[in-house]
Amino acid sequence: MALENDTQAPDFELPNQFGEHIRLSDFRHKKPAALVFFPLAFSSTCTSELCELRDNLALFADKSIELIGISVDSKATLRAFAEKEGYEFNLLADFWPHGSVAKEYGVFLQDKGFANRASFLIDRSGIIRASFITAPGQPRSIADYRAALAELAPVTA
């Protein structure tokens, strides 16, 4: 069962596509974060979803929101994926222990071995303010992100 809105987001630390360790709590009290769990790099639906996010980065940048993709792929796979598609946001490898962060967030599909398509918008206090999950095989739309972003409190300088 996926974590519910208005609950504390579990902290985690995972390597990004460059091998740098990214910790969710590093953003606490600094900026909100959008966690985008996706099944597998290079799959057609995941690629089109992340390309849509890439093409709409201003939605996140305008609100100073850190966009973070997470999958069970290795950091090497994620680096090749990011380079091929021009993703300029962090892609985190929930590779080992396999899917541990997706499991904490309640979105790991045990029978498939990867995370469902799930997004969590986390405020600067570390609270999940909006989330949405699509059925397996169904892409998330940019309209879903626009609605979720509206749930976050405005960021003040």
C-alpha positions as semicolon CSV with decimal commas, in nm:
position;residue;x (nm);y (nm);z (nm)
1;M;0,000;0,000;0,000
2;A;0,145;0,335;-0,105
3;L;0,220;0,600;0,154
4;E;-0,059;0,848;0,206
5;N;-0,059;1,225;0,173
6;D;0,015;1,428;0,487
7;T;0,259;1,167;0,619
8;Q;0,634;1,197;0,672
9;A;0,831;1,086;0,367
10;P;1,087;0,820;0,459
11;D;1,443;0,943;0,426
12;F;1,678;0,752;0,199
13;E;2,016;0,777;0,032
14;L;2,075;0,642;-0,320
15;P;2,339;0,695;-0,589
16;N;2,245;0,902;-0,891
17;Q;2,351;0,833;-1,249
18;F;2,696;0,981;-1,174
19;G;2,751;0,779;-0,857
20;E;2,689;1,079;-0,628
21;H;2,488;0,990;-0,319
22;I;2,164;1,185;-0,294
23;R;1,978;1,194;0,038
24;L;1,618;1,311;0,052
25;S;1,680;1,489;0,383
26;D;1,942;1,709;0,212
27;F;1,649;1,904;0,064
28;R;1,460;1,940;0,392
29;H;1,401;2,307;0,484
30;K;1,560;2,407;0,151
31;K;1,325;2,302;-0,128
32;P;1,040;2,063;-0,205
33;A;1,109;1,742;-0,396
34;A;0,914;1,547;-0,657
35;L;0,992;1,174;-0,642
36;V;0,906;0,998;-0,967
37;F;0,925;0,620;-0,939
38;F;0,940;0,449;-1,277
39;P;0,972;0,080;-1,368
40;L;1,267;0,054;-1,605
41;A;1,500;0,276;-1,805
42;F;1,473;0,253;-2,184
43;S;1,120;0,107;-2,177
44;S;0,886;0,294;-2,410
45;T;0,634;0,427;-2,156
46;C;0,902;0,528;-1,904
47;T;1,103;0,702;-2,175
48;S;0,804;0,900;-2,300
49;E;0,703;0,998;-1,944
50;L;1,051;1,119;-1,849
51;C;1,091;1,300;-2,182
52;E;0,766;1,485;-2,106
53;L;0,911;1,584;-1,767
54;R;1,237;1,689;-1,937
55;D;1,038;1,905;-2,178
56;N;0,843;2,062;-1,888
57;L;1,123;2,118;-1,637
58;A;1,008;2,478;-1,594
59;L;0,702;2,349;-1,403
60;F;0,941;2,230;-1,133
61;A;1,213;2,493;-1,166
62;D;0,962;2,781;-1,138
63;K;0,864;2,649;-0,793
64;S;1,222;2,552;-0,696
65;I;1,123;2,184;-0,677
66;E;1,392;1,916;-0,702
67;L;1,283;1,661;-0,963
68;I;1,414;1,311;-0,886
69;G;1,353;0,995;-1,087
70;I;1,394;0,658;-0,913
71;S;1,410;0,308;-1,061
72;V;1,563;-0,031;-0,980
73;D;1,813;0,009;-1,265
74;S;2,186;0,035;-1,196
75;K;2,354;0,376;-1,193
76;A;2,540;0,281;-1,513
77;T;2,212;0,206;-1,690
78;L;2,060;0,530;-1,561
79;R;2,362;0,728;-1,680
80;A;2,332;0,585;-2,032
81;F;1,957;0,652;-2,025
82;A;2,003;1,013;-1,909
83;E;2,274;1,081;-2,167
84;K;2,071;0,932;-2,452
85;E;1,756;1,127;-2,364
86;G;1,913;1,450;-2,234
87;Y;1,774;1,427;-1,880
88;E;1,925;1,701;-1,666
89;F;1,775;1,587;-1,337
90;N;1,881;1,319;-1,094
91;L;1,797;0,958;-1,169
92;L;1,851;0,744;-0,860
93;A;1,942;0,376;-0,860
94;D;1,724;0,180;-0,616
95;F;1,930;-0,118;-0,727
96;W;2,056;-0,273;-0,405
97;P;1,908;-0,375;-0,178
98;H;1,675;-0,429;-0,472
99;G;1,385;-0,182;-0,463
100;S;1,429;-0,096;-0,095
101;V;1,315;0,266;-0,132
102;A;1,020;0,170;-0,355
103;K;0,923;-0,082;-0,086
104;E;0,939;0,189;0,185
105;Y;0,705;0,405;-0,022
106;G;0,474;0,108;-0,084
107;V;0,508;0,109;-0,463
108;F;0,733;-0,193;-0,532
109;L;0,564;-0,460;-0,743
110;Q;0,704;-0,780;-0,595
111;D;0,581;-1,003;-0,878
112;K;0,744;-0,778;-1,140
113;G;1,064;-0,686;-0,955
114;F;1,031;-0,310;-1,009
115;A;0,839;-0,004;-0,888
116;N;0,501;0,101;-1,012
117;R;0,461;0,441;-1,178
118;A;0,414;0,654;-0,867
119;S;0,486;1,019;-0,792
120;F;0,517;1,186;-0,452
121;L;0,539;1,563;-0,399
122;I;0,718;1,634;-0,074
123;D;0,721;1,976;0,091
124;R;1,021;2,145;0,256
125;S;0,928;1,988;0,591
126;G;0,950;1,638;0,445
127;I;0,572;1,579;0,435
128;I;0,406;1,411;0,137
129;R;0,155;1,671;0,015
130;A;0,038;1,508;-0,307
131;S;0,080;1,172;-0,475
132;F;-0,058;0,974;-0,764
133;I;-0,009;0,627;-0,904
134;T;-0,122;0,495;-1,241
135;A;-0,225;0,142;-1,325
136;P;0,054;-0,078;-1,467
137;G;0,122;0,020;-1,826
138;Q;-0,056;0,356;-1,790
139;P;0,156;0,672;-1,820
140;R;0,121;0,968;-1,588
141;S;0,021;1,292;-1,756
142;I;0,172;1,634;-1,716
143;A;-0,176;1,745;-1,599
144;D;-0,135;1,508;-1,301
145;Y;0,188;1,689;-1,211
146;R;0,030;2,033;-1,251
147;A;-0,248;1,935;-1,009
148;A;-0,002;1,784;-0,760
149;L;0,228;2,088;-0,776
150;A;-0,068;2,306;-0,683
151;E;-0,087;2,116;-0,352
152;L;0,257;2,238;-0,242
153;A;0,279;2,557;-0,042
154;P;0,441;2,843;-0,233
155;V;0,816;2,865;-0,189
156;T;0,935;3,194;-0,046
157;A;1,284;3,324;-0,108
